[in-house]
Coordinates of C-alpha atoms and ligand atoms in Angstrom, one line a residue:
M4 CA 2.7 -6.4 54.6
A5 CA -0.7 -6.4 53.1
G6 CA -1.0 -2.8 54.1
F7 CA 2.3 -2.0 52.5
L8 CA 1.5 -3.6 49.2
D9 CA -2.0 -2.0 49.3
Q10 CA -0.3 1.4 49.3
L11 CA 2.2 0.5 46.6
E12 CA -0.2 -0.2 43.7
P13 CA -2.3 3.0 43.9
L14 CA 0.7 5.1 44.4
K15 CA 2.4 3.7 41.3
Q16 CA -0.8 4.2 39.3
A17 CA -1.0 7.8 40.4
A18 CA 2.6 8.4 39.6
L19 CA 2.3 6.8 36.1
A20 CA -0.7 8.9 35.4
E21 CA 1.0 12.1 36.5
L22 CA 4.2 11.4 34.5
A23 CA 2.2 10.5 31.4
A24 CA 0.1 13.7 31.7
A25 CA 3.0 16.1 32.2
P26 CA 2.4 18.8 29.6
D27 CA 6.1 20.0 29.4
L28 CA 9.6 19.2 30.8
A29 CA 9.2 21.4 33.8
A30 CA 6.0 19.7 34.9
L31 CA 7.6 16.3 34.3
E32 CA 10.5 17.3 36.6
Q33 CA 8.1 18.4 39.2
A34 CA 6.3 15.1 39.0
R35 CA 9.6 13.2 39.3
V36 CA 10.6 15.1 42.4
G37 CA 7.1 14.5 43.9
Y38 CA 7.5 10.8 43.7
L39 CA 11.1 9.8 43.2
G40 CA 12.9 12.8 44.8
S41 CA 14.5 12.3 48.3
N42 CA 11.3 13.7 49.9
G43 CA 9.0 12.1 47.3
K44 CA 6.0 9.9 48.0
F45 CA 7.5 6.8 46.4
T46 CA 10.8 7.3 48.2
A47 CA 8.9 7.6 51.5
L48 CA 7.2 4.3 50.9
M49 CA 10.6 2.6 50.2
K50 CA 11.8 3.9 53.5
Q51 CA 9.0 2.0 55.3
L52 CA 10.5 -1.3 54.0
G53 CA 12.9 -1.3 56.9
A54 CA 10.0 -1.4 59.4
L55 CA 8.5 -4.6 58.0
P56 CA 8.9 -7.9 59.7
K57 CA 12.0 -9.8 58.5
E58 CA 10.1 -12.6 56.6
E59 CA 8.0 -10.0 54.6
K60 CA 11.0 -8.0 53.5
P61 CA 12.1 -10.0 50.4
A62 CA 8.7 -10.0 48.7
A63 CA 7.9 -6.4 49.5
G64 CA 11.4 -5.3 48.4
K65 CA 10.9 -7.1 45.1
A66 CA 7.6 -5.5 44.5
V67 CA 9.0 -2.0 45.3
N68 CA 11.9 -2.4 42.9
T69 CA 9.7 -3.6 40.1
A70 CA 7.5 -0.6 40.6
K71 CA 10.5 1.7 40.6
V72 CA 11.9 0.3 37.4
E73 CA 8.4 0.8 35.8
L74 CA 8.3 4.4 37.0
E75 CA 11.7 5.2 35.8
A76 CA 10.9 3.8 32.3
A77 CA 7.7 5.8 32.2
L78 CA 9.7 8.9 33.2
A79 CA 12.3 8.3 30.4
R80 CA 9.7 7.7 27.8
R81 CA 7.8 10.9 28.6
R82 CA 11.0 12.9 28.8
G83 CA 11.9 11.7 25.2
E84 CA 8.5 12.7 23.9
L85 CA 8.6 16.2 25.6
E86 CA 12.2 16.8 24.4
L87 CA 11.2 16.0 20.8
K88 CA 8.2 18.3 21.1
A89 CA 10.3 21.1 22.4
A90 CA 12.7 20.7 19.5
L91 CA 10.0 21.0 16.8
P92 CA 9.3 24.4 15.2
Q93 CA 6.7 26.4 17.2
E94 CA 5.0 27.7 14.1
P95 CA 3.7 25.4 11.5
T96 CA 5.6 25.4 8.2
D97 CA 4.0 27.4 5.3
F98 CA 4.8 25.4 2.2
T99 CA 3.3 28.1 0.0
L100 CA 5.9 30.7 0.9
P101 CA 8.4 31.5 -2.0
G102 CA 11.7 29.7 -1.8
R103 CA 14.9 31.2 -0.5
R104 CA 17.3 32.3 -3.3
R105 CA 20.9 31.1 -3.1
P106 CA 23.2 34.0 -4.0
L107 CA 24.9 32.9 -7.3
G108 CA 28.6 33.6 -7.6
K109 CA 30.0 35.0 -10.9
L110 CA 33.3 35.1 -12.8
H111 CA 35.9 37.6 -11.7
P112 CA 36.2 40.5 -14.2
L113 CA 39.7 39.5 -15.1
T114 CA 38.5 36.0 -15.9
Q115 CA 35.7 37.4 -18.0
V116 CA 38.1 39.6 -20.0
T117 CA 40.5 36.7 -20.4
E118 CA 37.7 34.5 -21.8
D119 CA 36.7 37.2 -24.2
I120 CA 40.3 37.5 -25.5
V121 CA 40.6 33.7 -25.8
R122 CA 37.3 33.5 -27.7
S123 CA 38.4 36.1 -30.2
F124 CA 41.7 34.4 -30.9
R125 CA 40.0 31.0 -31.2
K126 CA 37.9 32.3 -34.1
I127 CA 41.1 32.8 -36.1
G128 CA 42.6 29.5 -35.3
F129 CA 44.8 30.1 -32.2
A130 CA 45.1 27.5 -29.5
V131 CA 45.7 28.2 -25.8
A132 CA 49.1 27.2 -24.4
D133 CA 50.3 27.1 -20.8
G134 CA 53.6 27.2 -19.0
P135 CA 55.1 27.3 -15.5
E136 CA 55.0 30.4 -13.3
V137 CA 58.2 29.3 -11.6
E138 CA 60.7 29.6 -14.4
D139 CA 64.4 29.4 -15.0
D140 CA 66.3 32.3 -16.5
Y141 CA 67.0 30.4 -19.7
H142 CA 63.3 30.4 -20.7
C143 CA 62.5 33.8 -19.2
F144 CA 65.5 35.7 -20.6
D145 CA 68.4 33.9 -22.3
A146 CA 66.4 32.0 -24.9
L147 CA 64.5 35.3 -25.6
N148 CA 67.8 36.9 -26.5
T149 CA 67.8 39.1 -23.4
P150 CA 71.5 39.6 -22.6
A151 CA 72.7 39.2 -19.0
D152 CA 73.2 43.0 -18.6
H153 CA 69.6 43.8 -19.7
P154 CA 67.8 45.9 -17.1
A155 CA 64.9 43.4 -17.1
R156 CA 67.3 40.9 -15.4
D157 CA 68.1 43.3 -12.6
T158 CA 66.9 41.9 -9.2
Q159 CA 64.9 45.1 -8.9
D160 CA 62.4 43.6 -11.4
T161 CA 62.6 39.9 -10.9
F162 CA 61.7 37.7 -7.9
Y163 CA 64.4 35.1 -7.6
L164 CA 63.8 31.9 -5.6
Q165 CA 66.5 31.0 -3.1
P166 CA 67.9 27.6 -4.2
P167 CA 68.7 25.1 -1.4
A168 CA 72.3 25.6 -0.2
S169 CA 73.2 22.2 -1.5
S170 CA 71.8 22.7 -5.0
L171 CA 73.9 23.0 -8.1
Q172 CA 71.0 24.1 -10.1
P173 CA 70.6 27.7 -11.4
P174 CA 68.2 29.8 -9.4
Y175 CA 64.6 29.7 -10.4
L176 CA 62.5 32.9 -10.7
L177 CA 58.9 33.9 -11.0
R178 CA 58.3 34.6 -14.6
T179 CA 58.2 38.4 -15.4
H180 CA 56.3 37.9 -18.6
T181 CA 54.4 35.1 -20.5
S182 CA 57.0 35.3 -23.3
S183 CA 58.8 32.4 -21.6
V184 CA 56.0 30.1 -22.9
Q185 CA 57.0 31.0 -26.5
I186 CA 60.2 29.2 -25.9
R187 CA 58.6 26.2 -24.1
V188 CA 56.1 25.7 -26.9
M189 CA 58.6 26.1 -29.8
A190 CA 61.1 23.8 -28.2
K191 CA 58.5 21.0 -28.1
Q192 CA 56.9 21.3 -31.5
Q193 CA 57.7 22.0 -35.1
P194 CA 56.1 25.0 -37.0
P195 CA 53.5 26.1 -37.8
V196 CA 52.7 27.5 -34.3
R197 CA 49.7 29.5 -33.6
I198 CA 49.1 30.0 -29.8
I199 CA 48.0 32.5 -27.2
V200 CA 49.1 32.2 -23.6
P201 CA 47.0 33.9 -20.9
G202 CA 48.7 33.7 -17.5
R203 CA 50.0 35.3 -14.3
V204 CA 53.3 37.1 -14.1
Y205 CA 55.3 38.7 -11.3
R206 CA 57.5 41.8 -10.9
R207 CA 59.2 43.4 -8.0
D208 CA 57.0 46.5 -8.2
N209 CA 55.4 48.4 -5.4
A210 CA 51.6 48.3 -5.6
D211 CA 50.0 51.6 -6.6
A212 CA 47.1 52.6 -8.8
T213 CA 48.7 51.1 -12.0
H214 CA 51.1 48.5 -10.6
N215 CA 50.9 45.3 -8.7
P216 CA 53.6 42.7 -8.0
T217 CA 51.4 40.1 -9.7
F218 CA 49.3 40.7 -12.7
H219 CA 48.2 39.0 -15.9
Q220 CA 49.3 39.0 -19.5
V221 CA 48.4 37.4 -22.8
E222 CA 51.2 36.4 -25.1
G223 CA 50.6 35.6 -28.8
L224 CA 52.9 33.7 -31.1
Y225 CA 52.5 32.8 -34.8
V226 CA 55.3 31.1 -36.7
D227 CA 54.9 29.8 -40.3
R228 CA 56.3 30.3 -43.7
N229 CA 56.1 33.9 -45.1
V230 CA 54.5 35.5 -42.1
T231 CA 54.6 39.3 -42.3
V232 CA 54.0 42.5 -40.3
G233 CA 50.8 42.8 -42.3
D234 CA 49.5 39.6 -40.7
L235 CA 50.5 40.9 -37.3
K236 CA 48.7 44.2 -37.9
G237 CA 45.6 42.5 -39.3
T238 CA 45.4 40.1 -36.4
V239 CA 45.8 42.7 -33.7
E240 CA 43.3 45.0 -35.4
F241 CA 40.7 42.1 -35.5
V242 CA 41.1 41.2 -31.9
F243 CA 41.1 44.8 -30.5
K244 CA 38.0 45.6 -32.5
E245 CA 36.3 42.6 -31.0
L246 CA 37.4 43.6 -27.5
M247 CA 37.0 47.4 -27.6
G248 CA 34.4 48.0 -30.3
E249 CA 34.1 48.1 -34.1
E250 CA 35.4 51.7 -34.4
T251 CA 38.7 51.0 -32.6
R252 CA 41.8 52.0 -34.5
I253 CA 45.4 50.9 -33.9
R254 CA 48.8 52.2 -34.8
F255 CA 52.3 50.8 -34.5
R256 CA 55.2 52.8 -33.1
P257 CA 58.8 51.5 -33.4
H258 CA 60.2 50.1 -30.1
Y259 CA 62.8 47.7 -28.8
F260 CA 62.4 44.2 -27.5
S261 CA 65.3 41.8 -27.5
Y262 CA 63.2 38.9 -28.9
T263 CA 61.6 40.7 -31.8
E264 CA 63.1 42.6 -34.8
P265 CA 61.6 44.9 -35.8
S266 CA 59.7 45.7 -32.6
F267 CA 56.7 47.9 -32.1
E268 CA 54.4 49.3 -29.4
I269 CA 50.8 49.2 -30.2
D270 CA 48.5 52.2 -29.4
F271 CA 44.8 52.1 -29.8
S272 CA 42.1 54.7 -30.1
S273 CA 38.4 54.3 -29.4
A274 CA 35.5 55.9 -27.6
L275 CA 37.0 54.4 -24.4
T276 CA 40.3 56.2 -24.8
R277 CA 38.6 59.5 -25.5
K278 CA 36.5 59.0 -22.4
M279 CA 39.8 58.8 -20.5
G280 CA 40.8 62.1 -22.1
K281 CA 43.3 60.6 -24.6
E282 CA 43.2 59.9 -28.3
W283 CA 45.8 57.2 -28.2
L284 CA 46.7 54.7 -25.4
E285 CA 49.6 52.4 -25.5
I286 CA 48.3 48.8 -25.0
A287 CA 50.8 46.1 -26.2
G288 CA 54.3 45.2 -27.3
C289 CA 54.9 43.2 -30.5
G290 CA 57.2 42.5 -33.4
M291 CA 58.6 39.9 -35.8
V292 CA 60.3 37.0 -33.9
H293 CA 64.0 37.6 -33.8
P294 CA 66.0 35.1 -35.9
Q295 CA 68.2 34.4 -32.9
V296 CA 65.1 33.3 -30.9
L297 CA 64.1 30.9 -33.8
E298 CA 67.6 29.5 -33.8
N299 CA 67.6 29.0 -30.0
V300 CA 64.6 26.7 -30.4
G301 CA 66.0 24.8 -33.4
Y302 CA 63.9 26.5 -36.1
D303 CA 65.7 27.5 -39.3
P304 CA 65.2 31.3 -39.7
E305 CA 65.7 31.0 -43.4
V306 CA 62.6 28.9 -43.6
W307 CA 60.4 30.2 -40.8
T308 CA 59.2 33.6 -39.9
G309 CA 56.8 34.7 -37.2
W310 CA 55.4 37.4 -35.0
A311 CA 54.7 37.7 -31.3
F312 CA 52.9 40.2 -29.0
G313 CA 52.2 40.6 -25.3
F314 CA 49.8 42.7 -23.4
G315 CA 48.4 43.1 -19.9
I316 CA 44.9 41.8 -19.1
E317 CA 44.3 44.2 -16.2
R318 CA 45.0 47.2 -18.5
I319 CA 42.4 46.0 -21.0
A320 CA 39.8 45.4 -18.2
M321 CA 40.6 48.8 -16.6
I322 CA 40.0 50.6 -19.9
R323 CA 37.0 48.6 -20.8
Y324 CA 35.2 49.1 -17.5
G325 CA 36.6 52.5 -16.5
I326 CA 38.5 51.2 -13.4
N327 CA 41.1 53.6 -12.1
D328 CA 43.0 51.5 -9.6
I329 CA 44.5 48.1 -10.4
R330 CA 44.4 47.0 -6.7
L331 CA 40.6 46.7 -6.8
F332 CA 41.0 43.5 -8.8
Y333 CA 42.8 41.7 -5.9
E334 CA 40.9 42.9 -2.9
N335 CA 37.9 40.5 -3.3
D336 CA 35.5 43.2 -2.2
L337 CA 32.1 41.9 -3.3
R338 CA 30.8 45.5 -3.7
F339 CA 33.3 45.8 -6.5
L340 CA 33.1 42.3 -8.0
R341 CA 29.3 42.3 -8.2
Q342 CA 29.4 45.1 -10.7
F343 CA 30.7 42.9 -13.6
Ligands
DAH403 N1 57.1 40.6 -22.8 C1 56.7 42.0 -23.0 C2 56.4 42.6 -21.6 O1 56.4 41.9 -20.7 C3 55.6 42.1 -23.9 C4 55.9 41.7 -25.3 C5 56.5 42.5 -26.2 C6 55.7 40.4 -25.7 C7 56.8 42.2 -27.4 C8 56.0 40.0 -27.0 C9 56.6 40.9 -27.8 O2 55.8 38.7 -27.4 O3 56.9 40.5 -29.1 O4 56.1 43.7 -21.5

């Protein structure tokens, strides 16, 4: 037994030294196989245990096991150190290098134009109002004096939502214009009313360079005592000059809308329209709020008068930036969006 134990201690020391000195994981594995593998030196020593006299076996076995636990602990420790070393960056970090810039996002061109429009109207005392995109036909059509046989109510133009089979409610629809919010606001408050309503609208149109099934509008509504077409014209002129430049001119042409009387279409003329090869471009609809609409919301048309208008935000943005296809706004192509 003395011979056996004499071999054990130096072998263990040699193994510990080799494990601790292994410069990388491959060398460590090589050292492990050399001592603890099935043909390793330490394994070979353990095999000699069986040849010892019976009374020596317990003490020798205990000594071998203790040594083995020690070797395995040393192996695990060194493996941890080498794994950490392997995971660290190979090159030292240069803290004097310039930082990496995070690419900053920006507002969508339609959002920018909408904010400009809102800012102009705020200057003259208008507040922003909001309403649901899923509407009923009362707010979208009936209350706006749009008779049931009006072409705007044709299913060609309006997305209707399928009510549940069990429902007794009228069908809902996706609003075709922001004019529905006129009704919602007036039904809730007494005059004076001075609001604009930017928002998304929906129509059953096929997408092409100038149409998209969803687009954006701004509605305006002003109701007070003694409001005139002059107020309407002055307001529209102020806002379009702000949006399209000081030398912008506007003109009103008679038109028909069921919720205004008289009704007009607004054309404008500026350096931008001339760049597009036209002197006048049609830009908005407007008029004096129809007495029937005032009655529908419980306002006395003998006391109150008002005007309203509506126009498309995409159209403004396209003219302003010289964009020739409305679909570009919705494709989310960064090469397009980064330009604004
Ligand atoms: N609602 C109209 C449209 O969708 C725009 C419009 C015209 C709004 C005249 C108005 C208005 O408030 O008075 O084209």
